[in-house]
Coordinates of C-alpha atoms in Angstrom, one line a residue:
Chain A
X1 CA 2.3 -34.0 8.8
X2 CA 4.7 -34.0 11.7
X3 CA 4.9 -37.7 11.8
X4 CA 5.5 -37.9 8.0
X5 CA 8.4 -35.5 8.5
X6 CA 9.8 -37.8 11.1
X7 CA 9.7 -40.7 8.7
X8 CA 11.3 -38.6 6.0
X9 CA 14.1 -37.7 8.4
X10 CA 14.5 -41.4 9.3
X11 CA 14.9 -42.3 5.6
X12 CA 17.7 -39.8 5.3
X13 CA 19.6 -41.0 8.4
X14 CA 21.7 -43.6 6.7
X15 CA 22.9 -41.1 4.2
X16 CA 24.3 -38.8 6.8
X17 CA 27.3 -41.0 7.4
X18 CA 28.6 -43.4 9.9
X19 CA 28.3 -43.6 13.7
X20 CA 29.7 -40.9 15.9
X21 CA 32.9 -41.9 17.7
X22 CA 34.5 -39.7 20.4
X23 CA 37.2 -39.9 23.1
X24 CA 39.5 -42.0 21.0
X25 CA 36.7 -44.5 20.2
X26 CA 35.7 -45.0 23.8
X27 CA 32.3 -43.3 23.2
X28 CA 30.3 -44.3 20.2
X29 CA 26.8 -43.6 19.1
X30 CA 25.2 -45.9 16.6
X31 CA 21.7 -46.3 15.4
X32 CA 19.2 -48.3 13.3
X33 CA 15.8 -48.0 12.0
X34 CA 13.0 -49.1 9.6
X35 CA 10.6 -47.1 7.5
X36 CA 7.9 -49.7 6.9
X37 CA 4.6 -49.7 5.1
X38 CA 2.1 -52.4 5.8
X39 CA -1.4 -53.4 4.7
X40 CA -3.6 -56.4 4.3
X41 CA -5.5 -57.3 1.2
X42 CA -8.7 -57.4 3.1
X43 CA -11.0 -54.4 3.6
X44 CA -12.1 -55.8 6.9
X45 CA -9.0 -56.3 8.9
X46 CA -5.8 -54.2 9.5
X47 CA -2.4 -55.2 10.5
X48 CA -0.7 -54.2 13.8
X49 CA 1.7 -55.6 16.3
X50 CA -0.5 -57.4 18.8
X51 CA 0.2 -54.9 21.7
X52 CA -0.7 -51.9 19.5
X53 CA -4.2 -50.4 19.2
X54 CA -6.6 -51.2 16.4
X55 CA -5.7 -49.8 13.0
X56 CA -7.9 -48.8 10.1
X57 CA -8.1 -51.5 7.5
X58 CA -7.7 -50.9 3.8
X59 CA -4.8 -48.3 3.7
X60 CA -1.1 -48.5 3.8
X61 CA 0.0 -48.0 7.4
X62 CA 3.4 -46.5 8.3
X63 CA 3.1 -46.5 12.0
X64 CA 3.0 -50.2 12.9
X65 CA 6.4 -51.5 12.0
X66 CA 8.4 -48.2 11.6
X67 CA 11.0 -47.6 14.3
X68 CA 14.1 -45.6 15.1
X69 CA 16.8 -46.4 17.6
X70 CA 19.9 -44.8 19.0
X71 CA 22.6 -46.7 21.0
X72 CA 25.4 -45.1 23.0
X73 CA 28.3 -47.2 24.1
X74 CA 30.8 -45.9 26.6
X75 CA 34.0 -47.7 27.6
X76 CA 35.8 -45.9 30.4
X77 CA 38.0 -48.9 31.1
X78 CA 39.2 -51.8 28.9
X79 CA 37.0 -54.3 30.8
X80 CA 34.1 -52.0 31.8
X81 CA 31.5 -50.5 29.5
X82 CA 28.0 -49.1 29.5
X83 CA 25.3 -49.1 26.9
X84 CA 22.0 -47.1 26.5
X85 CA 19.7 -48.0 23.7
X86 CA 16.5 -45.9 23.1
X87 CA 14.0 -47.3 20.6
X88 CA 11.0 -45.3 19.3
X89 CA 8.1 -47.3 18.0
X90 CA 4.3 -47.1 18.1
X91 CA 3.4 -48.2 21.6
X92 CA 0.3 -49.7 23.2
X93 CA -1.3 -46.2 23.4
X94 CA -0.8 -45.7 19.6
X95 CA 1.8 -43.0 20.0
X96 CA 5.2 -43.1 18.2
X97 CA 7.3 -42.6 21.4
X98 CA 10.8 -43.5 22.6
X99 CA 11.5 -45.9 25.4
X100 CA 14.7 -47.0 27.0
X101 CA 15.2 -50.5 25.7
X102 CA 18.6 -51.1 27.3
X103 CA 20.5 -49.2 30.0
X104 CA 23.2 -51.4 31.6
X105 CA 26.9 -51.7 32.6
X106 CA 28.9 -54.8 31.8
X107 CA 32.2 -56.0 33.2
X108 CA 34.5 -58.6 31.8
X109 CA 35.5 -60.4 35.0
X110 CA 37.8 -62.6 32.9
X111 CA 38.2 -62.9 29.1
X112 CA 35.6 -65.7 29.2
X113 CA 33.1 -64.3 31.8
X114 CA 31.0 -61.2 31.4
X115 CA 28.7 -59.8 34.0
X116 CA 25.9 -57.2 33.1
X117 CA 23.5 -55.3 35.3
X118 CA 20.7 -52.9 34.5
X119 CA 18.0 -52.9 31.9
X120 CA 19.0 -55.8 29.7
X121 CA 17.7 -57.7 26.7
X122 CA 15.8 -60.9 27.3
X123 CA 17.6 -63.5 25.2
X124 CA 14.8 -66.0 24.7
X125 CA 14.9 -66.5 20.9
X126 CA 17.6 -66.7 18.3
X127 CA 16.9 -63.2 17.1
X128 CA 15.9 -61.7 20.4
X129 CA 19.2 -59.9 20.8
X130 CA 18.7 -57.8 17.6
X131 CA 15.0 -58.2 17.0
X132 CA 14.5 -54.5 16.4
X133 CA 17.6 -54.0 14.2
X134 CA 15.9 -55.5 11.1
X135 CA 18.8 -54.5 8.9
X136 CA 20.7 -57.4 10.6
X137 CA 18.4 -60.1 9.0
X138 CA 16.7 -60.8 5.7
X139 CA 13.0 -60.9 6.6
X140 CA 10.9 -57.8 7.2
X141 CA 10.4 -58.6 10.9
X142 CA 10.9 -61.4 13.4
X143 CA 8.3 -64.2 13.5
X144 CA 5.2 -63.0 15.1
X145 CA 4.1 -66.6 15.7
X146 CA 7.3 -67.4 17.6
X147 CA 7.4 -64.2 19.6
X148 CA 3.8 -64.5 20.7
X149 CA 4.9 -67.3 23.0
X150 CA 7.2 -64.9 24.9
X151 CA 6.8 -61.2 23.8
X152 CA 9.0 -59.6 26.4
X153 CA 12.2 -58.1 24.8
X154 CA 13.9 -56.7 28.0
X155 CA 14.0 -56.9 31.8
X156 CA 15.6 -55.1 34.7
X157 CA 18.1 -57.4 36.3
X158 CA 21.4 -59.2 36.0
X159 CA 23.1 -61.5 33.6
X160 CA 26.3 -63.6 33.4
X161 CA 27.6 -64.8 30.1
X162 CA 30.5 -67.3 29.8
X163 CA 32.0 -68.2 26.5
X164 CA 34.9 -70.2 25.2
X165 CA 36.1 -72.0 22.1
X166 CA 35.0 -75.6 21.9
X167 CA 35.2 -78.1 19.0
X168 CA 36.1 -75.5 16.4
X169 CA 33.3 -73.2 17.5
X170 CA 32.3 -70.8 20.2
X171 CA 30.3 -72.2 23.2
X172 CA 28.3 -69.7 25.2
X173 CA 26.2 -70.1 28.3
X174 CA 24.1 -67.2 29.7
X175 CA 22.2 -67.0 32.9
X176 CA 19.8 -64.1 33.6
X177 CA 17.2 -62.9 36.0
X178 CA 15.1 -59.9 36.8
X179 CA 11.6 -58.4 36.6
X180 CA 9.5 -56.7 34.0
X181 CA 6.0 -55.6 33.0
X182 CA 4.3 -55.4 29.7
X183 CA 1.3 -53.4 28.5
X184 CA -1.2 -54.3 25.7
X185 CA -3.6 -51.9 24.1
X186 CA -7.3 -52.1 24.7
X187 CA -9.2 -54.7 22.8
X188 CA -12.4 -54.1 20.8
X189 CA -14.2 -53.4 24.1
X190 CA -11.6 -51.0 25.2
X191 CA -10.2 -53.3 27.8
X192 CA -6.4 -52.9 28.2
X193 CA -4.2 -55.6 29.7
X194 CA -0.9 -55.6 31.5
X195 CA 1.4 -58.4 32.6
X196 CA 3.8 -58.2 35.5
X197 CA 6.4 -60.6 36.9
X198 CA 9.0 -59.8 39.6
X199 CA 10.7 -63.2 39.2
X200 CA 12.0 -63.7 35.7
X201 CA 14.9 -66.0 35.1
X202 CA 16.4 -67.9 32.2
X203 CA 19.3 -69.7 30.7
X204 CA 20.7 -69.9 27.2
X205 CA 23.2 -72.3 25.7
X206 CA 24.6 -71.9 22.2
X207 CA 27.4 -73.2 20.0
X208 CA 28.4 -71.4 16.8
X209 CA 30.9 -71.8 14.1
X210 CA 30.9 -70.2 10.6
X211 CA 28.5 -72.8 9.3
X212 CA 26.3 -73.7 12.2
X213 CA 24.5 -72.1 15.1
X214 CA 22.8 -74.4 17.6
X215 CA 20.8 -72.8 20.4
X216 CA 18.5 -73.7 23.3
X217 CA 16.9 -71.5 26.0
X218 CA 14.6 -71.8 29.0
X219 CA 12.8 -68.7 30.4
X220 CA 10.7 -68.8 33.5
X221 CA 8.3 -66.1 34.8
X222 CA 7.0 -66.5 38.4
X223 CA 4.6 -64.3 40.3
X224 CA 2.9 -63.4 37.0
X225 CA -0.1 -61.2 37.6
X226 CA -2.4 -59.7 35.1
X227 CA -3.6 -56.1 35.4
X228 CA -5.4 -53.4 33.4
X229 CA -9.1 -52.9 33.1
X230 CA -9.3 -55.8 30.7
X231 CA -8.7 -58.2 33.6
X232 CA -10.3 -56.1 36.4
X233 CA -13.6 -56.7 34.5
X234 CA -13.2 -60.4 35.2
X235 CA -13.1 -60.0 39.0
X236 CA -16.6 -61.5 39.4
X237 CA -15.8 -64.7 37.6
X238 CA -13.9 -66.8 40.2
X239 CA -16.7 -66.7 42.9
X240 CA -19.3 -67.5 40.2
X241 CA -17.1 -70.4 38.9
X242 CA -16.7 -71.8 42.4
X243 CA -20.4 -71.7 42.9
X244 CA -20.9 -73.4 39.5
X245 CA -18.3 -76.1 40.6
X246 CA -20.4 -76.9 43.6
X247 CA -23.4 -77.4 41.2
X248 CA -21.4 -79.9 39.1
X249 CA -19.6 -77.8 36.5
X250 CA -16.6 -79.8 35.4
X251 CA -13.4 -77.8 35.3
X252 CA -14.9 -74.6 36.8
X253 CA -13.0 -75.0 40.0
X254 CA -9.7 -75.3 38.1
X255 CA -10.5 -72.2 36.0
X256 CA -11.4 -70.3 39.1
X257 CA -8.0 -71.2 40.6
X258 CA -6.3 -70.0 37.3
X259 CA -8.2 -66.7 37.5
X260 CA -7.2 -66.2 41.2
X261 CA -3.5 -67.0 40.4
X262 CA -3.5 -64.7 37.4
X263 CA -5.1 -61.8 39.2
X264 CA -3.8 -62.1 42.8
X265 CA -1.4 -64.8 44.0
X266 CA 0.8 -65.0 40.9
X267 CA 1.0 -67.7 38.2
X268 CA 3.9 -69.3 36.5
X269 CA 4.8 -69.1 32.8
X270 CA 7.7 -71.1 31.4
X271 CA 9.1 -71.2 27.9
X272 CA 11.5 -73.6 26.2
X273 CA 13.1 -73.0 22.8
X274 CA 15.4 -74.9 20.5
X275 CA 16.8 -73.5 17.3
X276 CA 19.4 -74.0 14.6
X277 CA 20.9 -72.1 11.7
X278 CA 22.9 -73.6 8.9
X279 CA 24.9 -71.8 6.2
X280 CA 25.6 -73.8 3.0
X281 CA 27.4 -71.5 0.6
X282 CA 24.8 -68.9 -0.5
X283 CA 22.0 -70.7 1.3
X284 CA 20.9 -70.2 4.9
X285 CA 18.3 -72.3 6.7
X286 CA 17.0 -71.2 10.0
X287 CA 14.5 -73.0 12.2
X288 CA 13.2 -72.5 15.8
X289 CA 10.6 -74.1 18.0
X290 CA 9.1 -72.7 21.2
X291 CA 6.6 -74.1 23.7
X292 CA 5.3 -72.8 26.9
X293 CA 3.6 -74.2 30.0
X294 CA 1.5 -72.1 32.4
X295 CA -1.1 -72.3 35.1
X296 CA -2.4 -68.8 34.2
X297 CA -5.7 -68.3 32.3
X298 CA -4.1 -68.1 28.9
X299 CA -3.5 -71.2 26.8
X300 CA -0.5 -73.3 26.3
X301 CA 1.3 -72.5 23.0
X302 CA 3.6 -74.2 20.5
X303 CA 5.2 -72.1 17.8
X304 CA 7.7 -72.9 15.0
X305 CA 9.4 -71.0 12.3
X306 CA 11.4 -72.2 9.3
X307 CA 13.1 -69.7 6.9
X308 CA 15.2 -70.5 3.8
X309 CA 17.3 -67.7 2.2
X310 CA 19.5 -67.6 -0.9
X311 CA 21.9 -64.8 -1.6
X312 CA 22.4 -63.6 -5.2
X313 CA 25.0 -60.8 -4.7
X314 CA 23.0 -57.9 -3.3
X315 CA 19.6 -59.8 -3.5
X316 CA 18.3 -62.2 -0.9
X317 CA 15.0 -63.9 -1.7
X318 CA 13.5 -66.0 1.1
X319 CA 10.6 -68.2 2.0
X320 CA 9.3 -68.9 5.5
X321 CA 6.7 -71.0 7.2
X322 CA 5.5 -70.3 10.7
X323 CA 2.9 -72.0 12.9
X324 CA 1.2 -71.2 16.2
X325 CA -0.9 -73.6 18.0
X326 CA -2.8 -72.5 21.2
X327 CA -4.4 -75.3 23.2
X328 CA -6.4 -73.1 25.6
X329 CA -9.7 -73.7 23.9
X330 CA -9.4 -77.4 24.5
X331 CA -10.2 -76.8 28.2
X332 CA -12.7 -74.1 27.3
X333 CA -15.8 -76.2 27.2
X334 CA -17.2 -75.8 30.7
X335 CA -20.7 -77.2 31.0
X336 CA -23.4 -74.7 31.8
X337 CA -25.1 -75.3 35.2
X338 CA -27.2 -73.5 37.7
X339 CA -29.3 -70.3 37.3
X340 CA -29.0 -68.0 34.3
X341 CA -26.6 -65.6 36.0
X342 CA -24.2 -68.5 36.8
X343 CA -24.6 -69.8 33.3
X344 CA -23.7 -66.4 32.0
X345 CA -20.5 -66.4 34.0
X346 CA -19.6 -69.8 32.7
X347 CA -20.3 -68.8 29.1
X348 CA -18.2 -65.7 29.6
X349 CA -15.3 -67.9 30.8
X350 CA -15.7 -70.2 27.8
X351 CA -15.6 -67.2 25.5
X352 CA -12.4 -65.9 27.1
X353 CA -10.7 -69.3 26.9
X354 CA -11.9 -69.8 23.3
X355 CA -11.2 -66.2 22.3
X356 CA -7.5 -66.6 23.0
X357 CA -7.2 -69.2 20.2
X358 CA -5.4 -67.4 17.4
X359 CA -3.8 -70.6 16.2
X360 CA -2.6 -70.0 12.6
X361 CA -0.2 -70.9 9.9
X362 CA 1.9 -68.1 8.2
X363 CA 3.6 -68.5 4.8
X364 CA 5.8 -65.7 3.6
X365 CA 7.8 -65.0 0.5
X366 CA 10.0 -61.9 0.3
X367 CA 13.2 -60.4 -1.0
X368 CA 15.9 -58.2 0.5
X369 CA 17.9 -55.8 -1.7
X370 CA 21.1 -54.3 -0.3
X371 CA 20.7 -51.1 -2.3
X372 CA 23.7 -49.4 -0.7
X373 CA 25.9 -50.1 2.3
X374 CA 23.9 -49.7 5.4
X375 CA 20.5 -49.7 3.7
X376 CA 18.4 -52.7 2.7
X377 CA 15.0 -52.5 0.9
X378 CA 12.6 -55.4 1.6
X379 CA 9.3 -56.6 0.2
X380 CA 7.2 -59.4 1.6
X381 CA 3.9 -61.1 1.1
X382 CA 2.7 -63.2 4.0
X383 CA -0.4 -65.4 3.9
X384 CA -2.1 -66.0 7.2
X385 CA -4.5 -68.8 7.7
X386 CA -6.4 -68.9 11.0
X387 CA -8.0 -71.9 12.7
X388 CA -10.6 -70.0 14.6
X389 CA -13.0 -67.1 13.8
X390 CA -11.3 -65.2 16.6
X391 CA -8.5 -64.1 14.3
X392 CA -8.2 -60.6 15.8
X393 CA -7.9 -61.5 19.4
X394 CA -5.1 -62.2 21.8
X395 CA -1.7 -62.3 20.1
X396 CA -3.0 -62.0 16.5
X397 CA -1.4 -59.4 14.3
X398 CA -4.8 -58.5 12.8
X399 CA -7.6 -56.2 14.0
X400 CA -11.1 -55.8 12.7
X401 CA -13.0 -52.6 12.0
X402 CA -16.1 -54.2 13.6
X403 CA -16.6 -57.3 15.7
X404 CA -13.9 -59.8 14.8
X405 CA -16.2 -62.8 15.2
X406 CA -18.2 -63.3 12.0
X407 CA -16.4 -60.7 10.0
X408 CA -15.5 -61.5 6.4
X409 CA -13.8 -63.4 4.9
X410 CA -15.3 -66.7 6.2
X411 CA -12.3 -68.8 5.2
X412 CA -10.2 -66.9 7.8
X413 CA -7.3 -66.4 5.3
X414 CA -5.5 -63.0 4.9
X415 CA -2.6 -61.6 3.0
X416 CA -0.3 -59.1 4.6
X417 CA 2.0 -56.9 2.4
X418 CA 5.1 -55.2 3.8
X419 CA 7.5 -52.8 2.1
X420 CA 10.4 -51.5 4.2
X421 CA 13.7 -49.7 4.2
X422 CA 15.9 -50.9 7.0
X423 CA 19.1 -49.1 7.9
X424 CA 22.0 -48.8 10.3
X425 CA 24.2 -45.8 10.9
Chain B
X1 CA 74.2 -39.7 14.1
X2 CA 73.8 -37.5 11.1
X3 CA 70.3 -36.8 9.7
X4 CA 70.7 -38.9 6.6
X5 CA 71.8 -42.0 8.5
X6 CA 68.9 -41.5 11.0
X7 CA 66.5 -41.2 8.0
X8 CA 67.7 -44.5 6.5
X9 CA 67.7 -46.2 9.9
X10 CA 64.0 -45.3 10.3
X11 CA 63.3 -46.8 6.9
X12 CA 65.0 -50.0 7.8
X13 CA 62.0 -51.8 9.5
X14 CA 59.9 -51.0 6.5
X15 CA 62.6 -52.2 4.1
X16 CA 63.0 -55.4 6.0
X17 CA 59.2 -56.0 6.1
X18 CA 59.0 -55.4 2.4
X19 CA 61.9 -57.7 1.6
X20 CA 60.6 -60.4 4.0
X21 CA 57.0 -60.2 2.6
X22 CA 57.9 -59.1 -0.9
X23 CA 55.6 -56.1 -0.7
X24 CA 54.4 -54.6 -4.0
X25 CA 52.8 -51.1 -4.2
X26 CA 49.4 -52.6 -5.1
X27 CA 49.3 -55.0 -2.2
X28 CA 46.9 -55.0 0.7
X29 CA 48.7 -55.1 4.0
X30 CA 47.2 -56.2 7.3
X31 CA 49.1 -54.3 10.0
X32 CA 49.5 -53.9 13.7
X33 CA 51.6 -51.4 15.7
X34 CA 55.3 -52.2 15.6
X35 CA 55.2 -52.6 19.5
X36 CA 52.7 -55.4 19.1
X37 CA 54.6 -58.7 18.7
X38 CA 51.6 -60.9 18.4
X39 CA 51.2 -63.3 15.4
X40 CA 47.7 -64.0 14.0
X41 CA 46.4 -66.5 11.6
X42 CA 44.0 -65.5 8.9
X43 CA 41.2 -67.2 10.8
X44 CA 42.1 -65.2 13.9
X45 CA 42.1 -61.9 11.9
X46 CA 38.7 -63.0 10.5
X47 CA 37.4 -63.5 14.0
X48 CA 38.5 -60.0 15.0
X49 CA 36.8 -58.4 12.1
X50 CA 33.7 -60.5 12.4
X51 CA 33.4 -59.4 16.1
X52 CA 33.7 -63.0 17.3
X53 CA 36.9 -62.3 19.1
X54 CA 37.7 -59.0 20.9
X55 CA 41.2 -59.7 22.1
X56 CA 44.6 -60.6 20.8
X57 CA 46.0 -64.0 21.9
X58 CA 48.0 -62.3 24.7
X59 CA 44.7 -61.0 26.2
X60 CA 44.9 -57.4 25.3
X61 CA 41.7 -55.9 23.9
X62 CA 42.1 -55.2 20.1
X63 CA 41.2 -51.9 18.5
X64 CA 40.0 -53.1 15.1
X65 CA 40.2 -50.4 12.4
X66 CA 38.1 -50.7 9.3
X67 CA 38.0 -48.6 6.1
X68 CA 35.1 -46.5 4.9
X69 CA 32.5 -48.3 2.7
X70 CA 33.5 -46.1 -0.3
X71 CA 37.1 -47.4 -0.3
X72 CA 37.6 -50.1 -2.9
X73 CA 40.2 -51.9 -0.7
X74 CA 37.3 -52.8 1.7
X75 CA 35.5 -54.8 -0.9
X76 CA 38.4 -57.1 -1.6
X77 CA 39.3 -57.4 2.1
X78 CA 35.9 -58.7 3.2
X79 CA 35.6 -60.9 0.2
X80 CA 38.8 -62.7 0.9
X81 CA 38.7 -62.6 4.7
X82 CA 35.1 -63.5 5.4
X83 CA 33.8 -64.4 1.9
X84 CA 31.2 -61.7 2.3
X85 CA 30.2 -58.6 0.5
X86 CA 30.4 -55.3 2.5
X87 CA 26.6 -55.4 3.0
X88 CA 26.7 -58.9 4.4
X89 CA 29.6 -58.0 6.7
X90 CA 27.8 -54.9 7.9
X91 CA 24.6 -57.0 8.6
X92 CA 26.7 -59.5 10.6
X93 CA 28.4 -56.6 12.5
X94 CA 25.0 -55.1 13.2
X95 CA 23.9 -58.3 14.8
X96 CA 26.8 -58.2 17.2
X97 CA 26.6 -54.5 17.9
X98 CA 22.9 -54.3 18.5
X99 CA 23.0 -57.5 20.6
X100 CA 25.8 -55.9 22.5
X101 CA 28.1 -58.8 22.0
X102 CA 30.9 -56.8 20.4
X103 CA 31.8 -53.3 19.3
X104 CA 32.0 -52.8 15.5
X105 CA 35.4 -51.9 14.1
X106 CA 36.4 -48.2 14.2
X107 CA 35.9 -46.7 10.8
X108 CA 38.6 -44.7 9.1
X109 CA 38.2 -42.8 5.9
X110 CA 41.3 -43.8 4.1
X111 CA 44.5 -46.0 4.2
X112 CA 46.3 -42.9 5.4
X113 CA 44.0 -42.5 8.4
X114 CA 44.2 -46.3 9.2
X115 CA 48.0 -46.0 9.0
X116 CA 48.0 -43.1 11.5
X117 CA 45.6 -44.9 13.9
X118 CA 47.5 -48.2 13.9
X119 CA 50.9 -46.4 14.1
X120 CA 49.8 -44.5 17.2
X121 CA 48.0 -47.3 19.1
X122 CA 49.8 -50.4 20.2
X123 CA 46.5 -52.4 20.4
X124 CA 45.3 -51.4 16.9
X125 CA 45.0 -53.7 13.8
X126 CA 44.1 -52.5 10.4
X127 CA 44.5 -52.9 6.6
X128 CA 46.0 -50.5 4.2
X129 CA 47.3 -50.1 0.7
X130 CA 51.1 -50.9 0.7
X131 CA 52.3 -47.3 -0.1
X132 CA 51.0 -46.2 3.3
X133 CA 53.2 -48.5 5.4
X134 CA 55.1 -46.7 8.1
X135 CA 58.0 -47.7 10.3
X136 CA 55.6 -47.8 13.3
X137 CA 53.8 -50.7 11.7
X138 CA 54.4 -54.4 11.6
X139 CA 53.0 -56.4 8.7
X140 CA 50.9 -59.5 9.6
X141 CA 49.9 -60.5 6.1
X142 CA 50.2 -59.3 2.5
X143 CA 47.6 -59.9 -0.1
X144 CA 48.1 -59.1 -3.8
X145 CA 45.2 -57.0 -5.1

């Protein structure tokens, strides 16, 4: 009841008026939010964001995509400003709780060069900078296929952004660095995971004019270590894999090294993206491609997203196609050698490597209706087609009420329905 | 100087602006403070309202003043300046605000309030219905409505 009241309050927020501005406009409070209802058409699987706990299949869920955010901007000096953004969502523990998404100061060293320090956004993808402010784009959410490749939205650190006019457009180059950790809810066996890196760095280059946006980025995470009881349970695997390697297991030594790096010495995880957006009158076409390389235990991924929108006054129907390919399972065929205990460890490793394969295609059709200034209603049907039976593991947005493997339907296809009201104030 | 002469002297800049730009009562005027001697093209004004530019050409940070969504003048302004509906413009401004690239325009509730804000701030730019023009304003552009 208390949570429903909260969503009711959220729905009323855009009607309360505009942002608060004080001190001659030098202090402003803005906000955004979404009241979203989601469900699958399957009675066996539910929808969640992949870091959230399992949800009950079969009912409309309001707690997976709904969110509320407040942002305070202070400008004590013409060239110096500070921003705090607090976003409340359902977190990895299943609670609808606030977190500090941004808390930083920025200084315009020159009109072209801006320096920022504090808790900053991680600008990996085209929509990373406003991924939670869903009012700002047509679709119901950012691509879950694309963002599975690099799910971090923020980091603690520094950034420098340089921008200038070039060839009739605006050229921007941003360099950033810092550290961050990320928690994922427990899986079907209750095993939670966490990811930590104390050496994040990246670069973004973009060029934009009224018709086109061209963008590329490179993000690098070093000293990546995996924590949580989900990975602590795997402590026994490296010694077993090394013993198996001595008995002739092909690839066991390599996987033992990957486990050691991921748990203790630190792995590397690099992501490259390229994207473009074109506006042709009332039409908008957006595409983005992302790929990673890593020496950790999870697989290498390639993801893409293509979205076509058409505006008819206050209505924006759209179509999108997304793909995610995970190549981890191609190395996950270690041959079983040695005594039964050793074979068990090898089989467990194969299951882990194979279980990460949530390769899928996603086809979505939806519509946005700008029902009033600052409020957009959206409806979307997304068809998800998985390659593997492990469609509720890893970065999949689906969870199963029972064991994912072998659960119906056998064709590994699902429909996800979303209704949302997105607003800014 | 007698009060009547002083009154007419104060009206002189407005009168000259109106003559030079042939202002009609129904016109939409884009204005800056009379102390602001900058000149801006329509494209430069569009960049300020779209949040793609935060400063005047002389380097001063601009205080961009917008009208409330309920004001009819806003619909025509965004349609002509950015070829966007108010909802489209607000979505674009949300991208900039919530990516912390730019601050959105300050919102005023009427042409009268915009006129007062621009008239009292040398870094402000706004748009108003012609009858609200003051002698503390300088007109950058006039659009028939």
